PDB file of N, CA and C in Angstrom:
ATOM      1  N   MET A  27       7.912  -3.690  -9.854  1.00 53.00           N
ATOM      2  CA  MET A  27       7.636  -2.597  -9.943  1.00 53.00           C
ATOM      3  C   MET A  27       8.030  -1.262  -9.758  1.00 53.00           C
ATOM      4  N   LYS A  28       7.886  -0.131  -9.741  1.00 49.00           N
ATOM      5  CA  LYS A  28       8.498   0.952 -10.619  1.00 49.00           C
ATOM      6  C   LYS A  28       8.281   1.711  -8.723  1.00 49.00           C
ATOM      7  N   SER A  29       8.832   2.531  -8.885  1.00 50.00           N
ATOM      8  CA  SER A  29       9.102   3.560  -7.755  1.00 50.00           C
ATOM      9  C   SER A  29       9.010   4.774  -8.533  1.00 50.00           C
ATOM     10  N   SER A  30       8.106   5.844  -7.794  1.00 52.00           N
ATOM     11  CA  SER A  30       7.974   7.192  -8.408  1.00 52.00           C
ATOM     12  C   SER A  30       8.608   8.109  -7.197  1.00 52.00           C
ATOM     13  N   ALA A  31       8.126   9.430  -7.413  1.00 53.00           N
ATOM     14  CA  ALA A  31       8.352  10.790  -6.821  1.00 53.00           C
ATOM     15  C   ALA A  31       7.364  10.145  -4.896  1.00 53.00           C
ATOM     16  N   GLY A  32       8.004  11.193  -4.017  1.00 57.00           N
ATOM     17  CA  GLY A  32       7.219  10.752  -2.772  1.00 57.00           C
ATOM     18  C   GLY A  32       5.945  11.701  -3.053  1.00 57.00           C
ATOM     19  N   SER A  33       4.967  11.139  -1.934  1.00 55.00           N
ATOM     20  CA  SER A  33       3.692  11.753  -1.629  1.00 55.00           C
ATOM     21  C   SER A  33       3.482  12.154  -0.376  1.00 55.00           C
ATOM     22  N   THR A  34       3.189  13.320  -0.455  1.00 54.00           N
ATOM     23  CA  THR A  34       3.039  13.991   1.089  1.00 54.00           C
ATOM     24  C   THR A  34       1.449  13.833   1.863  1.00 54.00           C
ATOM     25  N   VAL A  35       1.869  13.351   2.867  1.00 57.00           N
ATOM     26  CA  VAL A  35       0.459  13.073   3.957  1.00 57.00           C
ATOM     27  C   VAL A  35       0.435  14.574   4.743  1.00 57.00           C
ATOM     28  N   GLY A  36      -1.085  14.813   4.733  1.00 56.00           N
ATOM     29  CA  GLY A  36      -1.256  16.145   5.845  1.00 56.00           C
ATOM     30  C   GLY A  36      -0.189  16.392   6.620  1.00 56.00           C
ATOM     31  N   SER A  37       0.057  15.427   8.013  1.00 56.00           N
ATOM     32  CA  SER A  37       1.091  15.800   8.163  1.00 56.00           C
ATOM     33  C   SER A  37       2.717  16.167   7.753  1.00 56.00           C
ATOM     34  N   GLY A  38       2.650  16.432   6.772  1.00 63.00           N
ATOM     35  CA  GLY A  38       4.100  16.876   6.325  1.00 63.00           C
ATOM     36  C   GLY A  38       5.053  15.565   6.148  1.00 63.00           C
ATOM     37  N   VAL A  39       4.187  14.575   6.327  1.00 65.00           N
ATOM     38  CA  VAL A  39       5.434  13.298   6.114  1.00 65.00           C
ATOM     39  C   VAL A  39       5.642  13.183   4.760  1.00 65.00           C
ATOM     40  N   VAL A  40       6.645  12.705   3.943  1.00 72.00           N
ATOM     41  CA  VAL A  40       6.710  12.139   2.635  1.00 72.00           C
ATOM     42  C   VAL A  40       6.718  10.608   2.537  1.00 72.00           C
ATOM     43  N   LEU A  41       6.009  10.497   1.736  1.00 79.00           N
ATOM     44  CA  LEU A  41       5.922   8.903   1.807  1.00 79.00           C
ATOM     45  C   LEU A  41       6.575   8.268   0.233  1.00 79.00           C
ATOM     46  N   ARG A  42       7.526   7.255   0.457  1.00 84.00           N
ATOM     47  CA  ARG A  42       7.469   7.013  -1.157  1.00 84.00           C
ATOM     48  C   ARG A  42       6.554   6.138  -1.899  1.00 84.00           C
ATOM     49  N   ALA A  43       6.296   6.308  -3.194  1.00 90.00           N
ATOM     50  CA  ALA A  43       5.217   5.362  -3.460  1.00 90.00           C
ATOM     51  C   ALA A  43       5.983   4.909  -4.803  1.00 90.00           C
ATOM     52  N   GLN A  44       5.409   3.247  -4.711  1.00 92.00           N
ATOM     53  CA  GLN A  44       5.416   2.423  -5.965  1.00 92.00           C
ATOM     54  C   GLN A  44       4.296   2.147  -6.748  1.00 92.00           C
ATOM     55  N   LEU A  45       4.903   1.453  -7.428  1.00 94.00           N
ATOM     56  CA  LEU A  45       3.627   0.629  -8.648  1.00 94.00           C
ATOM     57  C   LEU A  45       3.805  -1.166  -8.472  1.00 94.00           C
ATOM     58  N   LEU A  46       2.986  -1.591  -8.079  1.00 93.00           N
ATOM     59  CA  LEU A  46       2.883  -2.647  -7.892  1.00 93.00           C
ATOM     60  C   LEU A  46       1.782  -3.604  -8.941  1.00 93.00           C
ATOM     61  N   ARG A  47       1.972  -4.480  -9.539  1.00 93.00           N
ATOM     62  CA  ARG A  47       0.956  -5.008 -10.755  1.00 93.00           C
ATOM     63  C   ARG A  47       0.368  -6.060 -10.381  1.00 93.00           C
ATOM     64  N   VAL A  48      -0.445  -6.681  -9.733  1.00 90.00           N
ATOM     65  CA  VAL A  48      -1.431  -7.465 -10.098  1.00 90.00           C
ATOM     66  C   VAL A  48      -2.506  -8.083 -10.778  1.00 90.00           C
ATOM     67  N   GLY A  49      -2.117  -9.187 -11.422  1.00 85.00           N
ATOM     68  CA  GLY A  49      -3.060  -9.490 -12.804  1.00 85.00           C
ATOM     69  C   GLY A  49      -2.727  -8.132 -13.969  1.00 85.00           C
ATOM     70  N   SER A  50      -4.080  -7.852 -14.317  1.00 86.00           N
ATOM     71  CA  SER A  50      -4.087  -6.306 -15.225  1.00 86.00           C
ATOM     72  C   SER A  50      -4.507  -5.550 -14.424  1.00 86.00           C
ATOM     73  N   GLU A  51      -4.057  -5.380 -13.041  1.00 89.00           N
ATOM     74  CA  GLU A  51      -4.324  -4.067 -12.600  1.00 89.00           C
ATOM     75  C   GLU A  51      -3.025  -3.500 -11.854  1.00 89.00           C
ATOM     76  N   VAL A  52      -2.885  -2.173 -11.545  1.00 93.00           N
ATOM     77  CA  VAL A  52      -1.915  -1.836 -11.213  1.00 93.00           C
ATOM     78  C   VAL A  52      -2.102  -0.583  -9.856  1.00 93.00           C
ATOM     79  N   PHE A  53      -1.649  -0.925  -8.556  1.00 93.00           N
ATOM     80  CA  PHE A  53      -1.803  -0.539  -7.636  1.00 93.00           C
ATOM     81  C   PHE A  53      -0.606   0.306  -6.811  1.00 93.00           C
ATOM     82  N   ALA A  54      -0.898   1.788  -6.339  1.00 94.00           N
ATOM     83  CA  ALA A  54       0.201   2.754  -6.216  1.00 94.00           C
ATOM     84  C   ALA A  54       0.156   1.961  -4.438  1.00 94.00           C
ATOM     85  N   VAL A  55       1.287   1.910  -4.011  1.00 94.00           N
ATOM     86  CA  VAL A  55       1.638   1.594  -2.844  1.00 94.00           C
ATOM     87  C   VAL A  55       2.543   2.197  -2.259  1.00 94.00           C
ATOM     88  N   TYR A  56       2.470   2.847  -0.917  1.00 94.00           N
ATOM     89  CA  TYR A  56       2.861   3.775  -0.186  1.00 94.00           C
ATOM     90  C   TYR A  56       3.634   3.453   1.204  1.00 94.00           C
ATOM     91  N   GLY A  57       4.646   3.971   1.491  1.00 91.00           N
ATOM     92  CA  GLY A  57       5.340   3.357   2.865  1.00 91.00           C
ATOM     93  C   GLY A  57       7.001   2.892   2.445  1.00 91.00           C
ATOM     94  N   ASP A  58       7.441   1.773   3.297  1.00 90.00           N
ATOM     95  CA  ASP A  58       8.583   1.458   3.654  1.00 90.00           C
ATOM     96  C   ASP A  58       9.086   0.242   4.540  1.00 90.00           C
ATOM     97  N   GLU A  59      10.139  -0.431   4.260  1.00 89.00           N
ATOM     98  CA  GLU A  59      10.430  -0.982   5.063  1.00 89.00           C
ATOM     99  C   GLU A  59      10.510  -0.755   6.815  1.00 89.00           C
ATOM    100  N   LYS A  60      10.660   0.496   7.454  1.00 89.00           N
ATOM    101  CA  LYS A  60      10.333   1.326   8.571  1.00 89.00           C
ATOM    102  C   LYS A  60       9.036   1.700   9.342  1.00 89.00           C
ATOM    103  N   THR A  61       8.000   1.833   8.116  1.00 87.00           N
ATOM    104  CA  THR A  61       6.755   2.521   8.394  1.00 87.00           C
ATOM    105  C   THR A  61       5.656   1.498   8.074  1.00 87.00           C
ATOM    106  N   GLY A  62       6.321   0.580   6.824  1.00 91.00           N
ATOM    107  CA  GLY A  62       5.042  -0.320   6.664  1.00 91.00           C
ATOM    108  C   GLY A  62       4.377  -0.294   5.700  1.00 91.00           C
ATOM    109  N   PHE A  63       3.658  -0.835   4.717  1.00 94.00           N
ATOM    110  CA  PHE A  63       2.875  -0.468   3.492  1.00 94.00           C
ATOM    111  C   PHE A  63       1.496  -0.434   3.639  1.00 94.00           C
ATOM    112  N   ALA A  64       1.143   0.114   2.713  1.00 94.00           N
ATOM    113  CA  ALA A  64      -0.491   0.403   2.472  1.00 94.00           C
ATOM    114  C   ALA A  64      -0.766   0.733   1.091  1.00 94.00           C
ATOM    115  N   VAL A  65      -2.172   1.112   0.438  1.00 93.00           N
ATOM    116  CA  VAL A  65      -2.653   1.252  -1.230  1.00 93.00           C
ATOM    117  C   VAL A  65      -3.157   2.523  -0.453  1.00 93.00           C
ATOM    118  N   ASP A  66      -3.142   3.069   0.591  1.00 92.00           N
ATOM    119  CA  ASP A  66      -4.056   3.977   0.859  1.00 92.00           C
ATOM    120  C   ASP A  66      -3.133   5.215   1.656  1.00 92.00           C
ATOM    121  N   PRO A  67      -2.725   6.390   1.169  1.00 91.00           N
ATOM    122  CA  PRO A  67      -1.767   7.355   1.967  1.00 91.00           C
ATOM    123  C   PRO A  67      -2.080   7.663   3.233  1.00 91.00           C
ATOM    124  N   SER A  68      -3.691   7.730   3.017  1.00 90.00           N
ATOM    125  CA  SER A  68      -4.250   8.221   4.482  1.00 90.00           C
ATOM    126  C   SER A  68      -3.952   7.366   5.624  1.00 90.00           C
ATOM    127  N   ASP A  69      -3.522   6.022   5.239  1.00 90.00           N
ATOM    128  CA  ASP A  69      -3.007   5.337   6.390  1.00 90.00           C
ATOM    129  C   ASP A  69      -1.820   5.302   7.366  1.00 90.00           C
ATOM    130  N   PHE A  70      -1.151   6.383   6.883  1.00 89.00           N
ATOM    131  CA  PHE A  70       0.119   6.745   7.339  1.00 89.00           C
ATOM    132  C   PHE A  70      -0.324   8.274   8.463  1.00 89.00           C
ATOM    133  N   TYR A  71      -1.883   8.753   8.475  1.00 88.00           N
ATOM    134  CA  TYR A  71      -1.707   9.435   9.463  1.00 88.00           C
ATOM    135  C   TYR A  71      -1.350   9.356  10.706  1.00 88.00           C
ATOM    136  N   PRO A  72      -0.849  10.205  11.556  1.00 86.00           N
ATOM    137  CA  PRO A  72      -0.440   9.908  13.041  1.00 86.00           C
ATOM    138  C   PRO A  72      -1.741   9.001  13.995  1.00 86.00           C
ATOM    139  N   THR A  73      -3.081   9.412  13.634  1.00 89.00           N
ATOM    140  CA  THR A  73      -3.972   8.771  14.358  1.00 89.00           C
ATOM    141  C   THR A  73      -4.399   7.520  13.926  1.00 89.00           C
ATOM    142  N   VAL A  74      -3.936   7.136  12.816  1.00 89.00           N
ATOM    143  CA  VAL A  74      -3.963   5.732  12.418  1.00 89.00           C
ATOM    144  C   VAL A  74      -3.029   4.705  13.165  1.00 89.00           C
ATOM    145  N   PRO A  75      -3.574   3.867  13.894  1.00 89.00           N
ATOM    146  CA  PRO A  75      -2.597   2.821  14.057  1.00 89.00           C
ATOM    147  C   PRO A  75      -1.679   1.897  13.244  1.00 89.00           C
ATOM    148  N   ALA A  76      -0.667   1.881  13.423  1.00 84.00           N
ATOM    149  CA  ALA A  76       0.409   1.221  12.664  1.00 84.00           C
ATOM    150  C   ALA A  76      -0.138  -0.093  12.537  1.00 84.00           C
ATOM    151  N   GLY A  77      -1.032  -0.660  13.207  1.00 86.00           N
ATOM    152  CA  GLY A  77      -1.449  -2.244  12.895  1.00 86.00           C
ATOM    153  C   GLY A  77      -2.333  -2.214  11.791  1.00 86.00           C
ATOM    154  N   CYS A  78      -2.655  -0.982  10.912  1.00 86.00           N
ATOM    155  CA  CYS A  78      -3.577  -1.021   9.687  1.00 86.00           C
ATOM    156  C   CYS A  78      -2.565  -0.937   8.743  1.00 86.00           C
ATOM    157  N   ARG A  79      -1.758  -1.246   8.975  1.00 93.00           N
ATOM    158  CA  ARG A  79      -0.230  -1.152   7.521  1.00 93.00           C
ATOM    159  C   ARG A  79       0.232  -2.547   7.465  1.00 93.00           C
ATOM    160  N   TYR A  80       0.889  -2.786   6.620  1.00 94.00           N
ATOM    161  CA  TYR A  80       1.201  -4.203   6.474  1.00 94.00           C
ATOM    162  C   TYR A  80       2.836  -4.434   6.888  1.00 94.00           C
ATOM    163  N   PHE A  81       3.442  -5.550   6.990  1.00 93.00           N
ATOM    164  CA  PHE A  81       4.954  -5.190   7.504  1.00 93.00           C
ATOM    165  C   PHE A  81       5.713  -5.692   6.559  1.00 93.00           C
ATOM    166  N   SER A  82       5.210  -5.986   5.564  1.00 94.00           N
ATOM    167  CA  SER A  82       6.020  -6.193   4.499  1.00 94.00           C
ATOM    168  C   SER A  82       5.525  -5.929   2.891  1.00 94.00           C
ATOM    169  N   LEU A  83       6.688  -5.597   1.791  1.00 93.00           N
ATOM    170  CA  LEU A  83       5.518  -5.790   0.692  1.00 93.00           C
ATOM    171  C   LEU A  83       4.671  -7.130   0.212  1.00 93.00           C
ATOM    172  N   ASP A  84       6.073  -8.317   0.371  1.00 95.00           N
ATOM    173  CA  ASP A  84       5.430  -9.364   0.211  1.00 95.00           C
ATOM    174  C   ASP A  84       3.885  -9.528   0.886  1.00 95.00           C
ATOM    175  N   GLU A  85       3.758  -9.359   1.955  1.00 95.00           N
ATOM    176  CA  GLU A  85       2.465  -9.490   2.757  1.00 95.00           C
ATOM    177  C   GLU A  85       1.400  -8.841   2.179  1.00 95.00           C
ATOM    178  N   LEU A  86       1.498  -7.553   1.290  1.00 94.00           N
ATOM    179  CA  LEU A  86       0.771  -6.421   0.630  1.00 94.00           C
ATOM    180  C   LEU A  86      -0.044  -7.208  -0.271  1.00 94.00           C
ATOM    181  N   TYR A  87       1.334  -7.717  -1.112  1.00 94.00           N
ATOM    182  CA  TYR A  87       0.889  -8.258  -2.394  1.00 94.00           C
ATOM    183  C   TYR A  87       0.145  -9.351  -2.723  1.00 94.00           C
ATOM    184  N   PHE A  88       0.428 -10.067  -1.566  1.00 93.00           N
ATOM    185  CA  PHE A  88      -0.747 -11.520  -1.364  1.00 93.00           C
ATOM    186  C   PHE A  88      -2.041 -11.417  -1.056  1.00 93.00           C
ATOM    187  N   ALA A  89      -1.929 -10.530  -0.104  1.00 92.00           N
ATOM    188  CA  ALA A  89      -3.697  -9.432   0.314  1.00 92.00           C
ATOM    189  C   ALA A  89      -3.908  -9.129  -0.852  1.00 92.00           C
ATOM    190  N   LEU A  90      -3.575  -8.562  -1.944  1.00 91.00           N
ATOM    191  CA  LEU A  90      -3.753  -8.201  -3.136  1.00 91.00           C
ATOM    192  C   LEU A  90      -4.775  -9.364  -3.999  1.00 91.00           C
ATOM    193  N   VAL A  91      -3.453 -10.444  -4.103  1.00 91.00           N
ATOM    194  CA  VAL A  91      -3.500 -11.191  -5.167  1.00 91.00           C
ATOM    195  C   VAL A  91      -4.816 -11.847  -4.675  1.00 91.00           C
ATOM    196  N   ASN A  92      -5.325 -12.143  -3.317  1.00 88.00           N
ATOM    197  CA  ASN A  92      -6.370 -12.958  -2.772  1.00 88.00           C
ATOM    198  C   ASN A  92      -7.216 -12.182  -2.955  1.00 88.00           C
ATOM    199  N   LEU A  93      -7.530 -10.614  -2.965  1.00 84.00           N
ATOM    200  CA  LEU A  93      -8.393  -9.897  -3.474  1.00 84.00           C
ATOM    201  C   LEU A  93      -9.141  -9.887  -4.922  1.00 84.00           C
ATOM    202  N   ASN A  94      -8.132 -10.162  -5.584  1.00 80.00           N
ATOM    203  CA  ASN A  94      -8.472 -10.049  -6.796  1.00 80.00           C
ATOM    204  C   ASN A  94      -8.392 -11.619  -7.844  1.00 80.00           C
ATOM    205  N   ALA A  95      -8.372 -12.611  -6.563  1.00 82.00           N
ATOM    206  CA  ALA A  95      -8.484 -13.769  -7.344  1.00 82.00           C
ATOM    207  C   ALA A  95      -9.925 -14.318  -7.104  1.00 82.00           C
ATOM    208  N   GLN A  96     -10.912 -13.497  -5.948  1.00 74.00           N
ATOM    209  CA  GLN A  96     -11.972 -14.157  -5.863  1.00 74.00           C
ATOM    210  C   GLN A  96     -12.996 -13.187  -6.757  1.00 74.00           C
ATOM    211  N   PRO A  97     -14.171 -14.058  -7.262  1.00 76.00           N
ATOM    212  CA  PRO A  97     -15.088 -13.484  -7.968  1.00 76.00           C
ATOM    213  C   PRO A  97     -15.426 -12.004  -7.546  1.00 76.00           C
ATOM    214  N   GLU A  98     -15.971 -11.146  -8.533  1.00 71.00           N
ATOM    215  CA  GLU A  98     -16.258  -9.902  -8.206  1.00 71.00           C
ATOM    216  C   GLU A  98     -17.524  -9.709  -6.857  1.00 71.00           C
ATOM    217  N   GLY A  99     -17.052  -9.013  -6.234  1.00 69.00           N
ATOM    218  CA  GLY A  99     -18.234  -8.895  -5.114  1.00 69.00           C
ATOM    219  C   GLY A  99     -18.067  -9.708  -3.558  1.00 69.00           C
ATOM    220  N   ARG A 100     -17.215 -10.755  -4.287  1.00 67.00           N
ATOM    221  CA  ARG A 100     -16.885 -11.887  -3.053  1.00 67.00           C
ATOM    222  C   ARG A 100     -15.807 -11.890  -2.132  1.00 67.00           C
ATOM    223  N   ALA A 101     -15.200 -10.639  -2.521  1.00 58.00           N
ATOM    224  CA  ALA A 101     -13.593 -10.801  -1.303  1.00 58.00           C
ATOM    225  C   ALA A 101     -13.989  -9.985  -0.355  1.00 58.00           C
TER     226      ALA A 101
END
């Protein structure tokens, strides 16, 4: 996994972005242990509940593995 510069969410919060490879795909992952993890930086807007984020990087990784293990259109 590679770390990159932060990404700013509309509220001015700077998120740490990381690259996560699952199979042949690479996903930008935002967040940290304190705020949670997500592949969509808009999940960190103040109006989005924290329950919409993954608690750990492992949890997000396995969710992405499960999505990529299914045939196209079946996940």
